[in-house]
Every structure is written in C-alpha cells, then in structure tokens.
C-alpha cells in the first residue's frame, strides 16, 4: 500500500472526527438547519470554504497545490443540484456525512449508505445514456470566478465577500443561535 | 422535553471551520480536491470487479474512477473511523431515528430506513450526474473558485430548504 492510502485514511479520520463533533453527521441538526431553526452547520460549511480558499491561494503561491476544477454543465449540474437538494432535505444526510454517521453508529445512515451505493451503481450503469444527453451538450467548461475578475486573488476576495454576506444573513435570519441545544 | 441534562455538546462552528479548513488545505497539498461521493463508486468498483471484471472494464464510469485501493476509498473509510472515534469519545447522543423525524412520522424504523435508503439513492445518483457532492463539488469547487461548485451549492441549499419545509411542515416549531 502506497503512502497515498495512508494520507487518505488520515485525512478521512480527521475530517470525520470534526464533522461529527460539529454535528454535521446528525440528521436532526441538519434538518433544523434546512428549516432555519439552527444556524451552526451552514455557517460552518461556508466559513470552511472561505478559509480553505484563502489557504489554497497560499498553496498556489508556494507551488504545492493540486487542483482540478470540475466543468459547469448548465443542465446536468442544475438537474443534479435539484435532485441532490430533494434527497438532502428529505433524509438529512449527504454522501460524506453518511460515512461519519455510520461510524458513529446511526442505523438510518447505514441504509443511506446502502441506498447511496445502489444510486451510484445505477448511475454508473446508465453513464453512457446520461452524460451525452444531459452533461456534454450544456458543458460551458472549467470556468471559475477568476475568469470574471481577471485575477485569482481578486476572485478570492470576491468569494470571501459573498460567503461572508451569506454567513451574516444566516446568522441573523435563522432562529437558533445557541448551538441547537434545547434550552 | 425533559432532557435538560443530556443536551448534546457540539463544537462551536467557528473553531470547527478553522479545523476543517486546515484539513482541506492539507488534502489539497497532499492529494488534490477532496471528494466523498467518489468513494461510493470506488467501493462498488472494487466489489463488482471481483465478480464481473468484464462489466467494470467496459463501463466508462468505472473506467474514470479508481477501485478500493485508492486515496478516495481510504478517505471515506477514514471518515467512518473518525466518526466512530468522535462518537465514542464525545457526548453527542446517537439515535437511529432523528428526533424531528420521529415527531413528524412516528418511531417506525422501517419507514425511516426506507426513507434514508431512497434519500441515499437520490443524492448519490445526483452526485454522479454532477460529478461531485457537497464536498467534492460544492466545498472543493468553491474553494477552487469554480462556478460549477457555486451553482451546485446555491441549488442544493435552496432545494433542501424547500424540501425540508414540505417534509416537516411546522414540526419542531412548537418548542
């Protein structure tokens, strides 16, 4: 086994530990976030992106970043976003949190994991049908905010500003500000 | 509720975001954009390979994805181990049916498990169609300033909020 396996395992353990502790693997907390009753998880996710984007800029300056921007397909990414939102709002798990929740011992997450394996296998089987139909014709390429702002640092500033506004809006519009702990 | 003394203790969101971002930046330096829906594909590929190697070889989706001997699978396996370690050492209450779900739909485990199976099926199907999930497309993508990640992110949050309102109605608001 190469070092990449150990790096993956180590990264996963750290990642799973943090998302369990912040409550992202708790479907109850996730549902309350979607219902605007509890603001921790969305603020956590957006802030993690802000900090990671700044960190990635540093990695790029140091020349050690490995990036791979996924293309935007207006139809495939759009349809997938809507379907994903339905599944996420309905069951309260997303692919990553499912694994942490299974490890934590939540039985309903085990079924989300099995359902996920079935869904991924189903897509893989129909890949040749869906990709040319929904993805390829509407693919506008690997566009990033930097294509619009002209430079990567300026795009990071724009991202930080937009996500910062979202965090502020969530903080003031969502009701729960006490970490979701029932008083 | 009479569970005043057993309130779950969660990490505050801001320091937790610093911790997660540190891990994400580490992953970008040592691997590339982190992803978790790909781990599902790697697991199936590894499993199906042993019984039907020809099918996997001729399938374009499995051809683009590594099998279980990969960073992507080690990562999701690690997430389960991390969840286990955090669960065993913390005070967060673990339930098989979320409280809010039980209030709305009762305590039938079959009903909840069928719902999470269906939900899991939809989110993984959608993730594969988009090329990534909450982590692999929204978080990794937005960190790289990708428009695909931002576009996906706006849709998943908005649709999940509408869906949750339709599913739960006013459940939980009476507290």
Short mmCIF file of C-alpha atoms in Angstrom, two decimals:
data_model
loop_
_atom_site.label_atom_id
_atom_site.label_comp_id
_atom_site.label_asym_id
_atom_site.label_seq_id
_atom_site.Cartn_x
_atom_site.Cartn_y
_atom_site.Cartn_z
CA UNK A 1 0.00 0.00 0.00
CA UNK A 2 1.31 3.35 -1.06
CA UNK A 3 1.57 6.45 1.07
CA UNK A 4 -1.50 7.81 -0.71
CA UNK A 5 -3.67 5.24 1.09
CA UNK A 6 -2.35 6.33 4.48
CA UNK A 7 -2.74 10.01 3.61
CA UNK A 8 -6.33 9.35 2.55
CA UNK A 9 -7.08 7.38 5.68
CA UNK A 10 -5.51 10.01 7.96
CA UNK A 11 -7.32 12.86 6.18
CA UNK A 12 -10.61 10.96 6.39
CA UNK A 13 -10.24 10.24 10.10
CA UNK A 14 -9.56 13.91 10.87
CA UNK A 15 -12.41 15.01 8.59
CA UNK A 16 -14.92 12.53 10.04
CA UNK A 17 -13.94 13.49 13.59
CA UNK A 18 -14.53 17.21 13.01
CA UNK A 19 -17.83 16.85 11.16
CA UNK A 20 -19.16 14.53 13.87
CA UNK A 21 -18.18 16.97 16.62
CA UNK A 22 -19.78 19.96 14.91
CA UNK A 23 -22.97 17.93 14.40
CA UNK A 24 -22.99 17.61 10.60
CA UNK A 25 -23.44 13.83 10.85
CA UNK A 26 -26.59 14.37 12.92
CA UNK A 27 -29.59 14.32 10.54
CA UNK A 28 -31.74 16.05 13.18
CA UNK A 29 -29.35 19.03 13.32
CA UNK A 30 -29.16 19.09 9.51
CA UNK A 31 -32.97 19.15 9.17
CA UNK A 32 -33.16 22.03 11.67
CA UNK A 33 -30.56 23.90 9.61
CA UNK A 34 -32.70 23.48 6.49
CA UNK A 35 -35.77 24.63 8.43
CA UNK A 36 -33.95 27.83 9.51
CA UNK A 37 -34.15 26.76 13.13
CA UNK A 38 -30.44 26.30 13.73
CA UNK A 39 -27.58 28.08 12.00
CA UNK A 40 -24.36 26.30 13.01
CA UNK A 41 -23.93 23.83 10.15
CA UNK A 42 -24.45 26.22 7.21
CA UNK A 43 -22.21 28.85 8.84
CA UNK A 44 -19.59 26.16 9.50
CA UNK A 45 -19.67 24.97 5.87
CA UNK A 46 -19.42 28.46 4.36
CA UNK A 47 -16.66 29.54 6.75
CA UNK A 48 -14.68 26.37 5.99
CA UNK A 49 -14.86 27.28 2.27
CA UNK A 50 -13.70 30.88 2.94
CA UNK A 51 -10.69 29.70 4.95
CA UNK A 52 -9.87 26.88 2.51
CA UNK A 53 -9.98 29.28 -0.46
CA UNK A 54 -7.51 31.61 1.28
CA UNK A 55 -5.35 28.62 2.24
CA UNK A 56 -5.41 27.28 -1.33
CA UNK A 57 -4.23 30.66 -2.61
CA UNK A 58 -1.25 30.26 -0.27
CA UNK A 59 -0.57 26.73 -1.56
CA UNK A 60 -0.68 28.01 -5.13
CA UNK A 61 1.80 30.76 -4.28
CA UNK A 62 4.06 28.11 -2.76
CA UNK A 63 3.57 25.90 -5.83
CA UNK A 64 2.27 22.85 -3.95
CA UNK A 65 -1.45 22.97 -4.81
CA UNK A 66 -3.13 20.12 -6.72
CA UNK A 67 -6.30 21.48 -8.26
CA UNK A 68 -8.92 20.07 -10.59
CA UNK A 69 -11.82 22.35 -11.46
CA UNK A 70 -14.95 20.47 -12.48
CA UNK A 71 -16.69 21.82 -15.60
CA UNK A 72 -20.06 23.53 -15.31
CA UNK A 73 -22.81 21.80 -17.28
CA UNK A 74 -25.80 24.12 -17.07
CA UNK A 75 -28.32 21.26 -17.36
CA UNK A 76 -26.53 18.31 -15.69
CA UNK A 77 -25.18 20.36 -12.75
CA UNK A 78 -28.58 22.08 -12.45
CA UNK A 79 -30.71 18.93 -12.56
CA UNK A 80 -28.27 17.19 -10.21
CA UNK A 81 -28.37 20.14 -7.79
CA UNK A 82 -32.16 19.99 -7.65
CA UNK A 83 -32.25 16.20 -7.17
CA UNK A 84 -29.50 16.38 -4.57
CA UNK A 85 -31.38 19.09 -2.68
CA UNK A 86 -34.51 16.92 -2.61
CA UNK A 87 -32.58 13.93 -1.24
CA UNK A 88 -30.64 16.03 1.28
CA UNK A 89 -33.72 17.89 2.55
CA UNK A 90 -35.63 14.61 2.76
CA UNK A 91 -33.16 12.44 4.66
CA UNK A 92 -30.68 14.89 6.18
CA UNK A 93 -27.52 13.11 5.04
CA UNK A 94 -25.06 13.95 2.29
CA UNK A 95 -22.54 11.45 0.91
CA UNK A 96 -19.67 12.40 3.22
CA UNK A 97 -21.68 12.75 6.42
CA UNK A 98 -23.23 9.33 5.78
CA UNK A 99 -19.86 7.64 6.37
CA UNK A 100 -19.21 9.57 9.59
CA UNK A 101 -22.76 8.83 10.79
CA UNK A 102 -22.34 5.11 10.07
CA UNK A 103 -19.11 5.11 12.07
CA UNK A 104 -20.88 6.95 14.87
CA UNK A 105 -23.44 4.13 15.00
CA UNK A 106 -26.57 5.65 13.44
CA UNK A 107 -28.53 2.80 11.88
CA UNK A 108 -30.54 5.00 9.49
CA UNK A 109 -27.24 6.18 7.98
CA UNK A 110 -26.36 2.56 7.19
CA UNK A 111 -29.44 2.47 4.94
CA UNK A 112 -28.49 5.83 3.41
CA UNK A 113 -25.09 4.30 2.62
CA UNK A 114 -26.62 1.19 1.02
CA UNK A 115 -29.06 3.37 -0.93
CA UNK A 116 -26.14 5.53 -2.00
CA UNK A 117 -24.20 2.54 -3.29
CA UNK A 118 -27.28 1.48 -5.27
CA UNK A 119 -27.73 5.02 -6.64
CA UNK A 120 -24.09 5.27 -7.68
CA UNK A 121 -24.21 1.82 -9.33
CA UNK A 122 -27.42 2.80 -11.13
CA UNK A 123 -25.80 5.95 -12.48
CA UNK A 124 -22.63 4.11 -13.49
CA UNK A 125 -24.75 1.60 -15.42
CA UNK A 126 -26.51 4.42 -17.31
CA UNK A 127 -23.46 6.70 -17.64
CA UNK A 128 -23.39 6.23 -21.42
CA UNK A 129 -27.02 7.33 -21.63
CA UNK A 130 -26.99 10.33 -19.26
CA UNK A 131 -23.64 12.01 -19.97
CA UNK A 132 -24.22 12.66 -23.71
CA UNK A 133 -27.84 13.58 -23.01
CA UNK A 134 -27.58 15.92 -20.01
CA UNK A 135 -23.92 16.76 -19.48
CA UNK A 136 -21.96 17.20 -22.69
CA UNK A 137 -24.27 19.44 -24.77
CA UNK A 138 -24.56 22.04 -22.00
CA UNK A 139 -20.95 21.97 -20.80
CA UNK A 140 -19.61 25.54 -20.64
CA UNK A 141 -16.17 24.42 -19.45
CA UNK A 142 -13.99 24.75 -16.37
CA UNK A 143 -14.98 28.33 -15.63
CA UNK A 144 -14.02 29.97 -12.34
CA UNK A 145 -14.65 33.32 -10.69
CA UNK A 146 -11.12 34.29 -11.74
CA UNK A 147 -12.29 34.27 -15.38
CA UNK A 148 -14.60 37.13 -14.48
CA UNK A 149 -12.42 39.11 -12.08
CA UNK A 150 -9.22 38.76 -14.07
CA UNK A 151 -7.01 37.53 -11.21
CA UNK A 152 -7.18 34.75 -8.63
CA UNK A 153 -6.55 36.93 -5.55
CA UNK A 154 -9.33 39.29 -6.65
CA UNK A 155 -11.65 36.30 -7.13
CA UNK A 156 -10.82 35.03 -3.62
CA UNK A 157 -11.67 38.47 -2.21
CA UNK A 158 -15.00 38.35 -4.09
CA UNK A 159 -15.73 34.82 -2.79
CA UNK A 160 -14.88 35.82 0.80
CA UNK A 161 -17.17 38.84 0.48
CA UNK A 162 -20.12 36.84 -0.94
CA UNK A 163 -19.80 33.94 1.51
CA UNK A 164 -19.27 36.40 4.37
CA UNK A 165 -22.55 38.11 3.46
CA UNK A 166 -24.28 34.69 3.40
CA UNK A 167 -22.92 33.84 6.86
CA UNK A 168 -24.17 37.18 8.17
CA UNK A 169 -27.60 36.64 6.61
CA UNK A 170 -27.86 33.13 8.05
CA UNK A 171 -26.75 34.38 11.46
CA UNK A 172 -29.50 36.98 11.59
CA UNK A 173 -32.30 35.19 9.71
CA UNK A 174 -32.05 31.70 11.23
CA UNK A 175 -33.55 31.44 14.69
CA UNK A 176 -31.26 29.18 16.71
CA UNK A 177 -28.02 30.82 17.80
CA UNK A 178 -27.24 28.63 20.80
CA UNK A 179 -25.73 25.68 19.01
CA UNK A 180 -29.05 23.89 18.71
CA UNK A 181 -29.03 22.83 22.34
CA UNK A 182 -32.56 22.62 23.62
CA UNK A 183 -32.78 25.16 26.44
CA UNK B 1 -38.58 17.95 26.64
CA UNK B 2 -37.15 16.63 29.87
CA UNK B 3 -33.62 16.07 28.66
CA UNK B 4 -32.07 19.23 30.08
CA UNK B 5 -29.03 17.45 31.49
CA UNK B 6 -28.22 15.40 28.44
CA UNK B 7 -28.02 18.28 25.95
CA UNK B 8 -25.55 17.34 23.24
CA UNK B 9 -22.28 19.20 23.38
CA UNK B 10 -21.21 20.37 19.94
CA UNK B 11 -18.09 22.21 18.93
CA UNK B 12 -18.76 25.87 18.13
CA UNK B 13 -18.95 26.45 14.38
CA UNK B 14 -16.10 28.96 14.01
CA UNK B 15 -13.20 27.00 15.52
CA UNK B 16 -14.59 23.86 13.86
CA UNK B 17 -14.46 25.66 10.48
CA UNK B 18 -10.79 26.51 11.10
CA UNK B 19 -10.11 22.84 11.90
CA UNK B 20 -11.91 21.59 8.79
CA UNK B 21 -10.24 24.18 6.55
CA UNK B 22 -6.85 23.10 7.89
CA UNK B 23 -7.67 19.51 6.90
CA UNK B 24 -8.96 20.60 3.47
CA UNK B 25 -5.81 22.64 2.75
CA UNK B 26 -3.69 19.65 3.87
CA UNK B 27 -5.64 17.48 1.40
CA UNK B 28 -5.12 19.98 -1.44
CA UNK B 29 -1.37 19.94 -0.72
CA UNK B 30 -1.04 16.15 -0.42
CA UNK B 31 -3.68 14.81 -2.82
CA UNK B 32 -5.99 17.20 -4.67
CA UNK B 33 -9.60 18.31 -4.26
CA UNK B 34 -11.22 16.17 -1.52
CA UNK B 35 -14.32 14.18 -2.55
CA UNK B 36 -16.62 11.71 -0.89
CA UNK B 37 -19.22 10.57 -3.43
CA UNK B 38 -16.34 9.11 -5.48
CA UNK B 39 -15.65 6.80 -2.54
CA UNK B 40 -19.02 5.12 -3.17
CA UNK B 41 -18.04 4.45 -6.79
CA UNK B 42 -14.63 3.11 -5.72
CA UNK B 43 -16.27 0.72 -3.28
CA UNK B 44 -18.72 -0.66 -5.87
CA UNK B 45 -15.98 -0.87 -8.49
CA UNK B 46 -13.80 -2.87 -6.11
CA UNK B 47 -16.68 -5.17 -5.19
CA UNK B 48 -18.08 -5.72 -8.69
CA UNK B 49 -14.59 -6.25 -10.13
CA UNK B 50 -14.26 -9.46 -8.17
CA UNK B 51 -17.44 -10.99 -9.63
CA UNK B 52 -17.77 -9.32 -13.05
CA UNK B 53 -14.42 -7.88 -14.15
CA UNK B 54 -15.58 -7.57 -17.76
CA UNK B 55 -18.53 -5.36 -16.84
CA UNK B 56 -16.34 -2.96 -14.88
CA UNK B 57 -13.72 -2.85 -17.63
CA UNK B 58 -16.24 -1.86 -20.29
CA UNK B 59 -18.12 0.69 -18.18
CA UNK B 60 -16.98 4.28 -18.84
CA UNK B 61 -17.96 5.46 -15.34
CA UNK B 62 -15.85 2.86 -13.54
CA UNK B 63 -13.03 3.46 -16.02
CA UNK B 64 -12.67 7.05 -14.77
CA UNK B 65 -12.61 6.05 -11.09
CA UNK B 66 -10.04 4.11 -9.02
CA UNK B 67 -11.08 1.00 -7.04
CA UNK B 68 -10.82 0.35 -3.30
CA UNK B 69 -7.02 0.58 -3.28
CA UNK B 70 -7.15 4.35 -3.63
CA UNK B 71 -7.00 7.61 -1.70
CA UNK B 72 -10.70 8.16 -2.47
CA UNK B 73 -11.82 4.95 -0.79
CA UNK B 74 -9.32 5.27 2.09
CA UNK B 75 -10.74 8.76 2.72
CA UNK B 76 -14.38 7.66 3.14
CA UNK B 77 -13.29 4.68 5.22
CA UNK B 78 -11.32 7.12 7.35
CA UNK B 79 -14.41 9.29 7.73
CA UNK B 80 -16.27 6.32 9.22
CA UNK B 81 -13.35 5.66 11.59
CA UNK B 82 -13.21 9.36 12.52
CA UNK B 83 -16.97 9.36 13.15
CA UNK B 84 -16.57 6.27 15.33
CA UNK B 85 -13.71 7.78 17.34
CA UNK B 86 -15.55 11.07 17.81
CA UNK B 87 -18.77 9.27 18.75
CA UNK B 88 -17.03 7.09 21.34
CA UNK B 89 -15.21 9.96 22.99
CA UNK B 90 -17.91 12.63 22.85
CA UNK B 91 -21.27 13.32 24.42
CA UNK B 92 -23.43 13.67 21.32
CA UNK B 93 -26.47 11.43 21.61
CA UNK B 94 -26.75 8.86 18.81
CA UNK B 95 -30.24 7.92 17.59
CA UNK B 96 -31.36 5.63 14.79
CA UNK B 97 -34.28 7.94 14.01
CA UNK B 98 -33.76 11.72 14.26
CA UNK B 99 -35.93 13.44 16.87
CA UNK B 100 -37.66 15.72 14.38
CA UNK B 101 -38.43 12.78 12.06
CA UNK B 102 -39.95 10.82 14.96
CA UNK B 103 -42.18 13.77 15.87
CA UNK B 104 -43.45 14.03 12.31
CA UNK B 105 -43.62 10.40 11.15
CA UNK B 106 -43.54 8.32 14.32
CA UNK B 107 -40.98 5.80 15.50
CA UNK B 108 -41.28 3.22 12.73
CA UNK B 109 -37.74 2.15 11.95
CA UNK B 110 -38.83 0.59 8.65
CA UNK B 111 -40.30 3.90 7.49
CA UNK B 112 -37.17 5.86 8.43
CA UNK B 113 -34.77 3.30 6.97
CA UNK B 114 -36.74 3.18 3.71
CA UNK B 115 -36.60 6.99 3.59
CA UNK B 116 -32.83 7.15 4.11
CA UNK B 117 -32.34 4.38 1.52
CA UNK B 118 -34.33 6.42 -1.01
CA UNK B 119 -32.56 9.64 0.02
CA UNK B 120 -29.15 8.00 -0.29
CA UNK B 121 -30.07 6.65 -3.72
CA UNK B 122 -31.11 10.11 -4.96
CA UNK B 123 -28.13 12.03 -3.55
CA UNK B 124 -25.58 9.60 -4.96
CA UNK B 125 -27.31 9.43 -8.34
CA UNK B 126 -27.32 13.24 -8.44
CA UNK B 127 -23.71 13.49 -7.26
CA UNK B 128 -22.53 11.22 -10.03
CA UNK B 129 -24.51 13.20 -12.60
CA UNK B 130 -22.93 16.47 -11.40
CA UNK B 131 -19.50 14.92 -10.92
CA UNK B 132 -19.39 15.57 -7.17
CA UNK B 133 -21.32 16.07 -3.94
CA UNK B 134 -21.44 18.56 -1.06
CA UNK B 135 -17.73 18.02 -0.51
CA UNK B 136 -16.43 17.07 -3.96
CA UNK B 137 -18.33 19.71 -5.88
CA UNK B 138 -19.60 22.45 -3.54
CA UNK B 139 -16.79 22.69 -0.97
CA UNK B 140 -13.89 21.59 -3.21
CA UNK B 141 -15.26 23.52 -6.16
CA UNK B 142 -15.94 26.78 -4.32
CA UNK B 143 -12.51 26.59 -2.67
CA UNK B 144 -11.07 26.50 -6.22
CA UNK B 145 -13.45 29.35 -7.20
CA UNK B 146 -15.23 27.01 -9.64
CA UNK B 147 -18.55 28.26 -10.97
CA UNK B 148 -19.82 24.63 -11.08
CA UNK B 149 -19.42 24.35 -7.30
CA UNK B 150 -21.12 27.69 -6.60
CA UNK B 151 -24.00 26.91 -8.97
CA UNK B 152 -24.48 23.45 -7.39
CA UNK B 153 -24.22 24.96 -3.89
CA UNK B 154 -26.95 27.55 -4.44
CA UNK B 155 -29.30 24.87 -5.80
CA UNK B 156 -28.70 22.22 -3.13
CA UNK B 157 -29.19 24.64 -0.22
CA UNK B 158 -32.30 26.28 -1.73
CA UNK B 159 -33.97 22.99 -2.76
CA UNK B 160 -33.07 21.24 0.51
CA UNK B 161 -34.70 24.09 2.47
CA UNK B 162 -37.89 23.90 0.40
CA UNK B 163 -37.92 20.09 0.66
CA UNK B 164 -37.40 20.14 4.43
CA UNK B 165 -40.30 22.59 4.81
CA UNK B 166 -42.55 20.31 2.73
CA UNK B 167 -41.46 17.19 4.61
CA UNK B 168 -41.60 18.53 8.15
CA UNK B 169 -44.20 21.30 7.90
CA UNK B 170 -44.31 23.02 11.26
CA UNK B 171 -42.92 20.07 13.20
CA UNK B 172 -40.47 21.17 15.86
CA UNK B 173 -41.56 24.79 15.82
CA UNK B 174 -43.90 24.34 18.78
CA UNK B 175 -40.99 24.01 21.20
#
